[in-house]
Coordinates of C-alpha atoms in Angstrom, one line a residue:
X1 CA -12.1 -0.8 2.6
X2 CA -9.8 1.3 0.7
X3 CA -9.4 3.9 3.6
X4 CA -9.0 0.7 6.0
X5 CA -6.3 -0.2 3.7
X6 CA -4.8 3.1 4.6
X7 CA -4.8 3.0 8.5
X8 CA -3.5 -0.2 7.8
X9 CA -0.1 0.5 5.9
X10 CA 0.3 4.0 8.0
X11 CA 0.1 1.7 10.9
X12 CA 2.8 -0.8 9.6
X13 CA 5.1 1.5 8.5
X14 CA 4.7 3.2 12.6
X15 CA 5.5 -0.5 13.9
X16 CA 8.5 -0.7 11.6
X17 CA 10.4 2.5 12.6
X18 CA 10.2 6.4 13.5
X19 CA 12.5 7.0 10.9
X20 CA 10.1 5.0 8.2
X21 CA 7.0 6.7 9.5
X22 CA 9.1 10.0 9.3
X23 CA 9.7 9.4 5.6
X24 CA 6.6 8.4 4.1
X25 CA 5.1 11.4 6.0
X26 CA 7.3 14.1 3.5
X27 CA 5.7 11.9 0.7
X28 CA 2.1 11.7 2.4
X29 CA 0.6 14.9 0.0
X30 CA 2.3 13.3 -3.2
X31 CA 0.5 10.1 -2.6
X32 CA -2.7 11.9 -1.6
X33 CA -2.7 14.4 -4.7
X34 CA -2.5 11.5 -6.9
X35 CA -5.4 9.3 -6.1
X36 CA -7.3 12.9 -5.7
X37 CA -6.7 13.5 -9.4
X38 CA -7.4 9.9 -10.4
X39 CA -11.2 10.9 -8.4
X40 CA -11.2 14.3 -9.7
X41 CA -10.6 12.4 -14.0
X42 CA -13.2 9.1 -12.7
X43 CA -16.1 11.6 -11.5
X44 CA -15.4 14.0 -14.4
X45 CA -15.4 10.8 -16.6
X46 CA -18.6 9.3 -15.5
X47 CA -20.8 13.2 -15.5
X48 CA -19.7 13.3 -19.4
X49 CA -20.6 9.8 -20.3
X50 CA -24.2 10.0 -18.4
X51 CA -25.2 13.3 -19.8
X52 CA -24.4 11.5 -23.7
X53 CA -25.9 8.6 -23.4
X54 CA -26.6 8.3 -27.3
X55 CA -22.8 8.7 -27.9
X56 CA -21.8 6.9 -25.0
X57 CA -19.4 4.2 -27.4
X58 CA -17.5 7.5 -29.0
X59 CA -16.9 9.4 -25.8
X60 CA -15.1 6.7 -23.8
X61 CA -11.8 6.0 -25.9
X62 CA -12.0 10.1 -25.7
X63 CA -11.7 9.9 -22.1
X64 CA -9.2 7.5 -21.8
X65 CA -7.0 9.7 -24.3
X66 CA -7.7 12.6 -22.3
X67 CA -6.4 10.8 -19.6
X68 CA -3.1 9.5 -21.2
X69 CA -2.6 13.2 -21.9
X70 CA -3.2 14.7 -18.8
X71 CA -1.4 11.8 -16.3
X72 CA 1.4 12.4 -19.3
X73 CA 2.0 16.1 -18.3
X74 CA 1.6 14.9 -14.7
X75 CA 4.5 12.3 -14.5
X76 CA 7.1 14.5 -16.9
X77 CA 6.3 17.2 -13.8
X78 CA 6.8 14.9 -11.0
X79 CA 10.0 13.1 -12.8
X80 CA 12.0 16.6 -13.2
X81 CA 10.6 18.4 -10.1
X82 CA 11.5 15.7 -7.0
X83 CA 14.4 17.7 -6.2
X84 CA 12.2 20.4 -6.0
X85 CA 9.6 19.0 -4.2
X86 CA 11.6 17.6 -1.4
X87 CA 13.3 20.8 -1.1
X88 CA 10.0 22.3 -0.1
X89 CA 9.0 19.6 2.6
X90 CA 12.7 20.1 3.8
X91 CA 13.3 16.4 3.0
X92 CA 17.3 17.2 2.8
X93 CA 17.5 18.6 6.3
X94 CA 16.0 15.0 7.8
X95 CA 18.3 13.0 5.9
X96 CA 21.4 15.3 7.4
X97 CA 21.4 14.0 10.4
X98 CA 22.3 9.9 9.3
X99 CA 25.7 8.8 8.5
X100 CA 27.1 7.5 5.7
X101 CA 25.8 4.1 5.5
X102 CA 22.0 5.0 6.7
X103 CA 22.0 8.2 4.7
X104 CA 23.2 5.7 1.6
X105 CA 19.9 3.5 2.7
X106 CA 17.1 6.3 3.0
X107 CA 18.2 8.0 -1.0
X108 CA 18.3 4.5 -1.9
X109 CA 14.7 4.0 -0.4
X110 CA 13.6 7.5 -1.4
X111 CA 14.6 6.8 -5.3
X112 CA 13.3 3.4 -5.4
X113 CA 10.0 4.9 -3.6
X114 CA 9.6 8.2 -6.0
X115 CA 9.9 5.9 -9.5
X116 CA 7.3 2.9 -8.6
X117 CA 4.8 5.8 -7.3
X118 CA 5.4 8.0 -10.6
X119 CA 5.0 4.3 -12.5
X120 CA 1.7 3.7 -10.8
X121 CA 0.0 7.4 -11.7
X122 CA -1.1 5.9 -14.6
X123 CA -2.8 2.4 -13.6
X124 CA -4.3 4.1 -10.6
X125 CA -5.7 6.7 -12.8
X126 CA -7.6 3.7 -15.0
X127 CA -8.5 2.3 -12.0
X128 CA -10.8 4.9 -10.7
X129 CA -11.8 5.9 -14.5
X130 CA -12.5 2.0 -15.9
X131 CA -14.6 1.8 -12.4
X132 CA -16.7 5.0 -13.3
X133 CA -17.4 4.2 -16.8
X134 CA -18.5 0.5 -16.1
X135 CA -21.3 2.5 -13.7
X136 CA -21.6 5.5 -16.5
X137 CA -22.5 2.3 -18.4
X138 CA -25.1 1.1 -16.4
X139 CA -23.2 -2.0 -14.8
X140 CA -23.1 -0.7 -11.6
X141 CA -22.6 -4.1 -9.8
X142 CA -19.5 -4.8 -11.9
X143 CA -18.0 -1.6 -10.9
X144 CA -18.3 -2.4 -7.3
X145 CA -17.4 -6.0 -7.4
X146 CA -14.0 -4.5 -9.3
X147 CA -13.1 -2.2 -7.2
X148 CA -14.1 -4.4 -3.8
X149 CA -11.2 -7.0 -5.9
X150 CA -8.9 -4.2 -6.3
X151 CA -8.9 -3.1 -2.7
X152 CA -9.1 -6.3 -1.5
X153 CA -6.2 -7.3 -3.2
X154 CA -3.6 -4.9 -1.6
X155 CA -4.8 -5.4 1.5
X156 CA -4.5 -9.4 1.3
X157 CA -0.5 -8.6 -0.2
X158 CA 0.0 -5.8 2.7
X159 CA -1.2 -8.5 5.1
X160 CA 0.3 -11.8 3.6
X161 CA 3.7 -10.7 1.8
X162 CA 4.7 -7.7 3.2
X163 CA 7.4 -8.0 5.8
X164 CA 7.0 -5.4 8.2
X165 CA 10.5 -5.6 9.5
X166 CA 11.9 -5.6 5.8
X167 CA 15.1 -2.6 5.9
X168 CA 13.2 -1.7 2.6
X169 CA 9.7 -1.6 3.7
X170 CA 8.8 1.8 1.9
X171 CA 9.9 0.4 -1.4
X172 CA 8.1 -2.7 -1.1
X173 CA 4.6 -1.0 -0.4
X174 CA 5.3 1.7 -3.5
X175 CA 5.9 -1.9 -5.4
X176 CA 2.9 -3.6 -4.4
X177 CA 0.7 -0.5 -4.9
X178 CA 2.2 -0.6 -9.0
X179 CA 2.1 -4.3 -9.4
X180 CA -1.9 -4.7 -8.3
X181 CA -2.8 -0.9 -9.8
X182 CA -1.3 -2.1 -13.5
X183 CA -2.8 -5.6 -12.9
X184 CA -6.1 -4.1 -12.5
X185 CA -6.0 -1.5 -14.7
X186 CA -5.0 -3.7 -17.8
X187 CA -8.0 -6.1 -16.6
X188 CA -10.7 -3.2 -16.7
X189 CA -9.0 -2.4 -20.8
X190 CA -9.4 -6.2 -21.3
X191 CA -13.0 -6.1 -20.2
X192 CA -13.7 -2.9 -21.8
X193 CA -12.3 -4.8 -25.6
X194 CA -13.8 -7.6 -24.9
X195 CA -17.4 -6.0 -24.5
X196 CA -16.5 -3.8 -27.2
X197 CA -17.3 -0.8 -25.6
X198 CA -14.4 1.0 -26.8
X199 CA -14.1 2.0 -30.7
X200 CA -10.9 4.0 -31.0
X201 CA -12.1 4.5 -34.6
X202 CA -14.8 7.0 -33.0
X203 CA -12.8 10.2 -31.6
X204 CA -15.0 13.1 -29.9
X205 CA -12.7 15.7 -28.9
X206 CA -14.6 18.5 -28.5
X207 CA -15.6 16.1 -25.2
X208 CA -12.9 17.2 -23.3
X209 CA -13.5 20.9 -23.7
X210 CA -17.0 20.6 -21.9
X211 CA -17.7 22.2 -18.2
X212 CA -14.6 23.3 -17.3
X213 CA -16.1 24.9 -14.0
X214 CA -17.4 21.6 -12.7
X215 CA -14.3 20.1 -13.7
X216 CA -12.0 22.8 -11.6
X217 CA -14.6 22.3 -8.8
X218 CA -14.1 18.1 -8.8
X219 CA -10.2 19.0 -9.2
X220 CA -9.9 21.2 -6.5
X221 CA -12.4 19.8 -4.3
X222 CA -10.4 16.3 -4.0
X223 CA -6.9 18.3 -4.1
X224 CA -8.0 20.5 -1.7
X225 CA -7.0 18.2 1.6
X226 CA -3.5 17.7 0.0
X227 CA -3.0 21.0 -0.8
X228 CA -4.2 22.0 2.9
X229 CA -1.6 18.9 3.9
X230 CA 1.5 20.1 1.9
X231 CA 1.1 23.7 3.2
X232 CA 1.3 22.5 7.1
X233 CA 4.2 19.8 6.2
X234 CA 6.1 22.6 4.2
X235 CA 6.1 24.7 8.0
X236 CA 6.0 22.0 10.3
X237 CA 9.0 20.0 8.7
X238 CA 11.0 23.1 9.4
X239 CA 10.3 22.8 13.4
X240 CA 9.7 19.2 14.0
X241 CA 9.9 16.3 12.5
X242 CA 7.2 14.1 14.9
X243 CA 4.3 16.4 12.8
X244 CA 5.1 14.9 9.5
X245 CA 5.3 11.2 10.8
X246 CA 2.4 11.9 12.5
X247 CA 0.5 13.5 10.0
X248 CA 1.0 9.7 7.9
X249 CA -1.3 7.8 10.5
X250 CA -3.4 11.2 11.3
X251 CA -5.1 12.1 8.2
X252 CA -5.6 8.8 7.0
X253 CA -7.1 7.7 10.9
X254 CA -9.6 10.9 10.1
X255 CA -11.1 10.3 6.8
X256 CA -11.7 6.6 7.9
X257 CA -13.6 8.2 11.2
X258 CA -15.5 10.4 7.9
X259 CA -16.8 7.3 6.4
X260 CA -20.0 8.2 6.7
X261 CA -20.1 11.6 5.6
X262 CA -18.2 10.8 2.7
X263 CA -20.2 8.4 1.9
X264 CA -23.0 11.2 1.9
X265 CA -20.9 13.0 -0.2
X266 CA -21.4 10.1 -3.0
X267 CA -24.9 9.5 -2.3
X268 CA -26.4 12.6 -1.3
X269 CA -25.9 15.4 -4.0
X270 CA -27.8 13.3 -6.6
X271 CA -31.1 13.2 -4.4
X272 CA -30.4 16.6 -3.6
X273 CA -30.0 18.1 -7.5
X274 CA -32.9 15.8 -8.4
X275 CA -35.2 17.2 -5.7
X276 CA -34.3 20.8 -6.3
X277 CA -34.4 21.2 -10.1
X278 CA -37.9 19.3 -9.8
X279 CA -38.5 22.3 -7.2
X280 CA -39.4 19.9 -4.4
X281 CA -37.3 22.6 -2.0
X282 CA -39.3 21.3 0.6
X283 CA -38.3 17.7 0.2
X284 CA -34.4 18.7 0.0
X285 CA -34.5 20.3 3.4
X286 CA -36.3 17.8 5.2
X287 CA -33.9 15.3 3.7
X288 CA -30.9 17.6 4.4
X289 CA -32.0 18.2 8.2
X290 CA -32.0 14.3 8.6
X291 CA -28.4 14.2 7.7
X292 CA -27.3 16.9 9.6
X293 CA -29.2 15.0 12.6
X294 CA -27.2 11.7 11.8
X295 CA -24.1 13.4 11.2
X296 CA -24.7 15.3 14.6
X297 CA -25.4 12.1 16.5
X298 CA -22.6 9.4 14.7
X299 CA -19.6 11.8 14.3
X300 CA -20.6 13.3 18.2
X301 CA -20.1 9.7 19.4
X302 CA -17.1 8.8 17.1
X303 CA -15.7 11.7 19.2
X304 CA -16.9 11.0 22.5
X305 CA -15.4 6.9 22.2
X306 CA -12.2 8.5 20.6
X307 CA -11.6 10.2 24.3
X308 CA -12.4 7.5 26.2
X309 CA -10.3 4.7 24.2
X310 CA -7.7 7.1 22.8
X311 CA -4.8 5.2 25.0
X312 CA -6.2 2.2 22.9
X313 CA -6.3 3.6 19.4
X314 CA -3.0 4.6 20.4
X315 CA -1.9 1.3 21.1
X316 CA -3.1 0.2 17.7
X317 CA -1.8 2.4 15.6
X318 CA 1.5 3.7 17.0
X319 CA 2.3 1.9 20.4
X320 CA 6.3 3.0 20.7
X321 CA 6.7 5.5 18.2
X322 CA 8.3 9.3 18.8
X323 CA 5.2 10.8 16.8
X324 CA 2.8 9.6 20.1
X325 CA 2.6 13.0 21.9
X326 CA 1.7 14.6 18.4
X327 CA -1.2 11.7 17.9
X328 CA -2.5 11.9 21.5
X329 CA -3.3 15.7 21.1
X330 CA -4.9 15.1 17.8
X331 CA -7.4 12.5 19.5
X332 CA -7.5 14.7 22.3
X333 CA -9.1 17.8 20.1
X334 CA -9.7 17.3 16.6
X335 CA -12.9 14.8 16.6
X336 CA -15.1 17.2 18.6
X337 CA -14.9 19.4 15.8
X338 CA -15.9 16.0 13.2
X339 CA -19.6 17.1 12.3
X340 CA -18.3 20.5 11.8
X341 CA -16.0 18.5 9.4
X342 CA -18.8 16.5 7.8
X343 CA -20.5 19.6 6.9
X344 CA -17.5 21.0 4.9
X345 CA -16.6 17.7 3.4
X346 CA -20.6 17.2 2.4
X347 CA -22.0 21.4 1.5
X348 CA -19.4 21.7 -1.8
X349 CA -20.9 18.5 -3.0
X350 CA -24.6 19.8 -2.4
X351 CA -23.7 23.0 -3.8
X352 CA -22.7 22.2 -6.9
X353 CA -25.4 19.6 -7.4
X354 CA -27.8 22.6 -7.4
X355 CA -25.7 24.8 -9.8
X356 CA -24.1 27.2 -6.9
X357 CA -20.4 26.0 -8.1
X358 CA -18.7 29.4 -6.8
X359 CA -20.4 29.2 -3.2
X360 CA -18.9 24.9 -3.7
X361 CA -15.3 26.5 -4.3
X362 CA -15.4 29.4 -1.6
X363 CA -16.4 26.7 0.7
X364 CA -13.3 24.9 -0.1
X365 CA -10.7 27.6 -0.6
X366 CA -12.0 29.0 2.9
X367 CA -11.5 26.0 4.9
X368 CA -8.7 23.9 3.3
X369 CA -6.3 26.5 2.2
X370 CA -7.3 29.4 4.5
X371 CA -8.4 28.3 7.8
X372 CA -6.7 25.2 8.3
X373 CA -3.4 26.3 7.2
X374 CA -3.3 30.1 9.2
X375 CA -5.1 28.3 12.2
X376 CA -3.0 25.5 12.3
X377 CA 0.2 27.5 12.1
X378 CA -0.8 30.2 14.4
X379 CA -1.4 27.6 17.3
X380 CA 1.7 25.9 16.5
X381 CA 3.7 29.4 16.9
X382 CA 1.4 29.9 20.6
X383 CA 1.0 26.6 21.8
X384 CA 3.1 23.6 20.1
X385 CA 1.4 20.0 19.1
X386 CA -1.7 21.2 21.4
X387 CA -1.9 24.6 19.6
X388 CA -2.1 22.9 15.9
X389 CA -5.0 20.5 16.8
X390 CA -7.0 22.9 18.4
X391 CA -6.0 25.7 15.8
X392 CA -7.1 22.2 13.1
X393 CA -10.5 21.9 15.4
X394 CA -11.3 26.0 15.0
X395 CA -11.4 25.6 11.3
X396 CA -13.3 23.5 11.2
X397 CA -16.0 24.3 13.7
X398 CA -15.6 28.1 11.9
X399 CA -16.4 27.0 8.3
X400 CA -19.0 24.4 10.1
X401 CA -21.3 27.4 11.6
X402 CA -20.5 29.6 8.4
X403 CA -22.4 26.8 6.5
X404 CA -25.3 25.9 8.9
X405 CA -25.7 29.7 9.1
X406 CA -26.2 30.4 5.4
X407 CA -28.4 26.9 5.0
X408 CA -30.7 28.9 8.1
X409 CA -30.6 32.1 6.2
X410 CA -31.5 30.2 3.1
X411 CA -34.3 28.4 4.8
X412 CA -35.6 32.0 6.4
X413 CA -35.4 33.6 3.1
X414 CA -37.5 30.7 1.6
X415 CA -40.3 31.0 4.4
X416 CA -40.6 34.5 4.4
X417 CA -41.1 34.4 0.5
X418 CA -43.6 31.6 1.3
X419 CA -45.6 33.4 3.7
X420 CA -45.8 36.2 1.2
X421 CA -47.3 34.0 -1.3
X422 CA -49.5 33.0 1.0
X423 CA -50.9 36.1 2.2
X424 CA -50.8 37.6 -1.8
X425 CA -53.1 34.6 -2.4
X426 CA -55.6 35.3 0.6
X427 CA -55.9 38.9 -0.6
X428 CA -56.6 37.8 -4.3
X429 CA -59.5 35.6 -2.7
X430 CA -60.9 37.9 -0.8
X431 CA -61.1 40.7 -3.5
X432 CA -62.3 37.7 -6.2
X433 CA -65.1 37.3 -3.5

């Protein structure tokens, strides 16, 4: 619902103006780094608290301090370095070209924007991290149920107050976003007293100096895509401004058309650690060969209904808006290449549920801020909008078949030790006899 919610506001914003889809593009990786960190702290958060689950009552007001401290350090950066960062996305050089009154406007917009999103680091951070703890803590139902409110929420305000031909619809969505965020994040401390589960008489610090690996792995694995996004806006803002409103509606259209893989990506990793540290290898590959086979046969058909109603997902999300072209060659390349996609969003996850947390990170690096990036750029510099997308579409198919090939040669290695065993055994028999 939440990625719905997404579609939906990039899609609002496209009906309003260019010029608004334009500028919440150049702020596109800021809002998608934040809710990656608020992930990144809510997974860390609930691996600590399952592993101690005799000292679960000490280690949550631990976490909750450890995240005061870190979104702390966070929002003193962003609050002294927005000059900086919108000298990087060449911000400056789109505002240039409005006169007085609409340059007045868009910094007026822009401020407005900036101090509601740095206001709402915090809640959203809670949000994620009271919704992990309540299922750390066994009430998994609750946990949903909150977050289903939560979601549902903004998307009930985006549909039922927002005005989408407001002059200050950017500010008005950064507001919404901090009044329901702090709503629901003061409701999940309320619950939280209430239930007593939190004793800030009980301090465990030594907690937040545990599995810093697994922590850089969650970090970077949910930065990664906004890293990977502010690299291509820091280029493409400098030779056209359609790529960054495009990129608003583009990347949030794709991970809504990843649903399913993502939600692999929840789901998955636990059967899979589960299955291999029980040494039921054979179990883990049958189960991982029946994803691959759904994830081969849903994301082929997202693709192939994508081509043939792309003038109609068009029409939806963007019908008169100067970013089209960009959007038309995205749906015109990119989701062929979405299993290839689905296998780099779900092997990192895998990975590191079976302890191979350097081969999760060099699956990441590799794709996000290699491939994409150089391939992305390179077609742009050969072959504009069209070069990008299929440049985008060769990253991911590369770092698809580097994947499937080392799962093979995994699998190869594992029979041939297998047969081994096997014949070892037979000649042990036959010399017993």
């Amino acid at each position: 619902m939440l990625l719905l919610f997404d579609v939906l506001e990039s899609s609002l914003i496209a009906s309003h103006s260019d010029n608004s889809l334009s500028l919440f593009g150049y702020f596109l990786p800021l809002v998608i780094s934040m809710n990656a960190i608020a992930i990144a702290i809510a997974v860390r958060s609930n691996i600590i608290l399952v592993k101690e689950q005799q000292h679960q009552k000490s280690f949550i007001p631990t976490l909750f301090i450890f995240t005061l401290f870190v979104t702390s350090v966070l929002l003193v950066t962003l609050y002294f370095g927005q000059d900086y960062y919108s000298a990087l996305v060449n911000l400056n050089a789109w505002l240039s070209q409005f006169n007085k009154g609409e340059l007045a406007h868009y910094q007026s917009e822009i401020a407005i924007f900036y101090e509601y999103k740095i206001a709402s680091f915090l809640p959203l951070v809670l949000v994620w991290q009271s919704s992990s703890v309540m299922r750390a803590l066994g009430r998994c139902h609750l946990s949903a149920i909150y977050l289903l409110a939560w979601m549902a929420s903004k998307t009930l305000l985006l549909l039922l107050i927002i005005d989408s031909k407001s002059l200050t619809l950017i500010s008005d969505l950064a507001q919404l976003h901090f009044v329901v965020d702090s709503c629901f994040a003061l409701f999940a401390m309320l619950i939280f007293i209430v239930y007593k589960r939190i004793d800030f008489k009980i301090i465990c610090l030594k907690t937040l100096f545990k599995d810093k690996r697994l922590s850089l792995l969650l970090t970077l694995q949910q930065l990664a895509p906004a890293l990977s996004l502010f690299i291509l806006t820091i280029f493409l803002s400098r030779i056209g401004t359609e790529y960054v409103g495009a990129f608003a509606i583009i990347f949030r259209l794709e991970m809504l058309l990843l649903v399913l893989p993502m939600a692999f990506t929840a789901a998955l990793p636990a059967v899979i650690g589960i299955n291999y540290w029980a040494k039921q290898i054979k179990r883990c590959k049958t189960l991982i060969n029946h994803v691959l086979i759904s994830l081969v046969v849903i994301q082929s058909l997202i693709g192939i209904l994508l081509l043939v109603f792309k003038s109609d997902v068009l029409f939806f999300l963007c019908p008169d808006c100067e970013q089209k072209r960009v959007i038309l060659n995205y749906l015109s390349y990119v989701p062929f290449t979405y299993f290839f996609l689905a296998i780099a969003l779900l092997a990192p996850s895998c990975l590191n549920a079976i302890g191979y947390v350097s081969d999760a990170i060099k699956v990441i690096v590799i794709h996000r801020l290699v491939l994409v990036p150089l391939l992305g750029l390179g077609g742009v510099y050969f072959a504009g909008s069209q070069g990008l997308f299929i440049g985008l579409s060769l990253a991911h198919g590369f770092v698809g078949f580097y994947v499937l090939y080392k799962y093979k040669k995994q699998e190869s290695i594992g029979l041939r030790e297998q047969h081994k065993k096997g014949i070892t055994a037979i000649k042990q028999g036959s010399a017993i006899n």
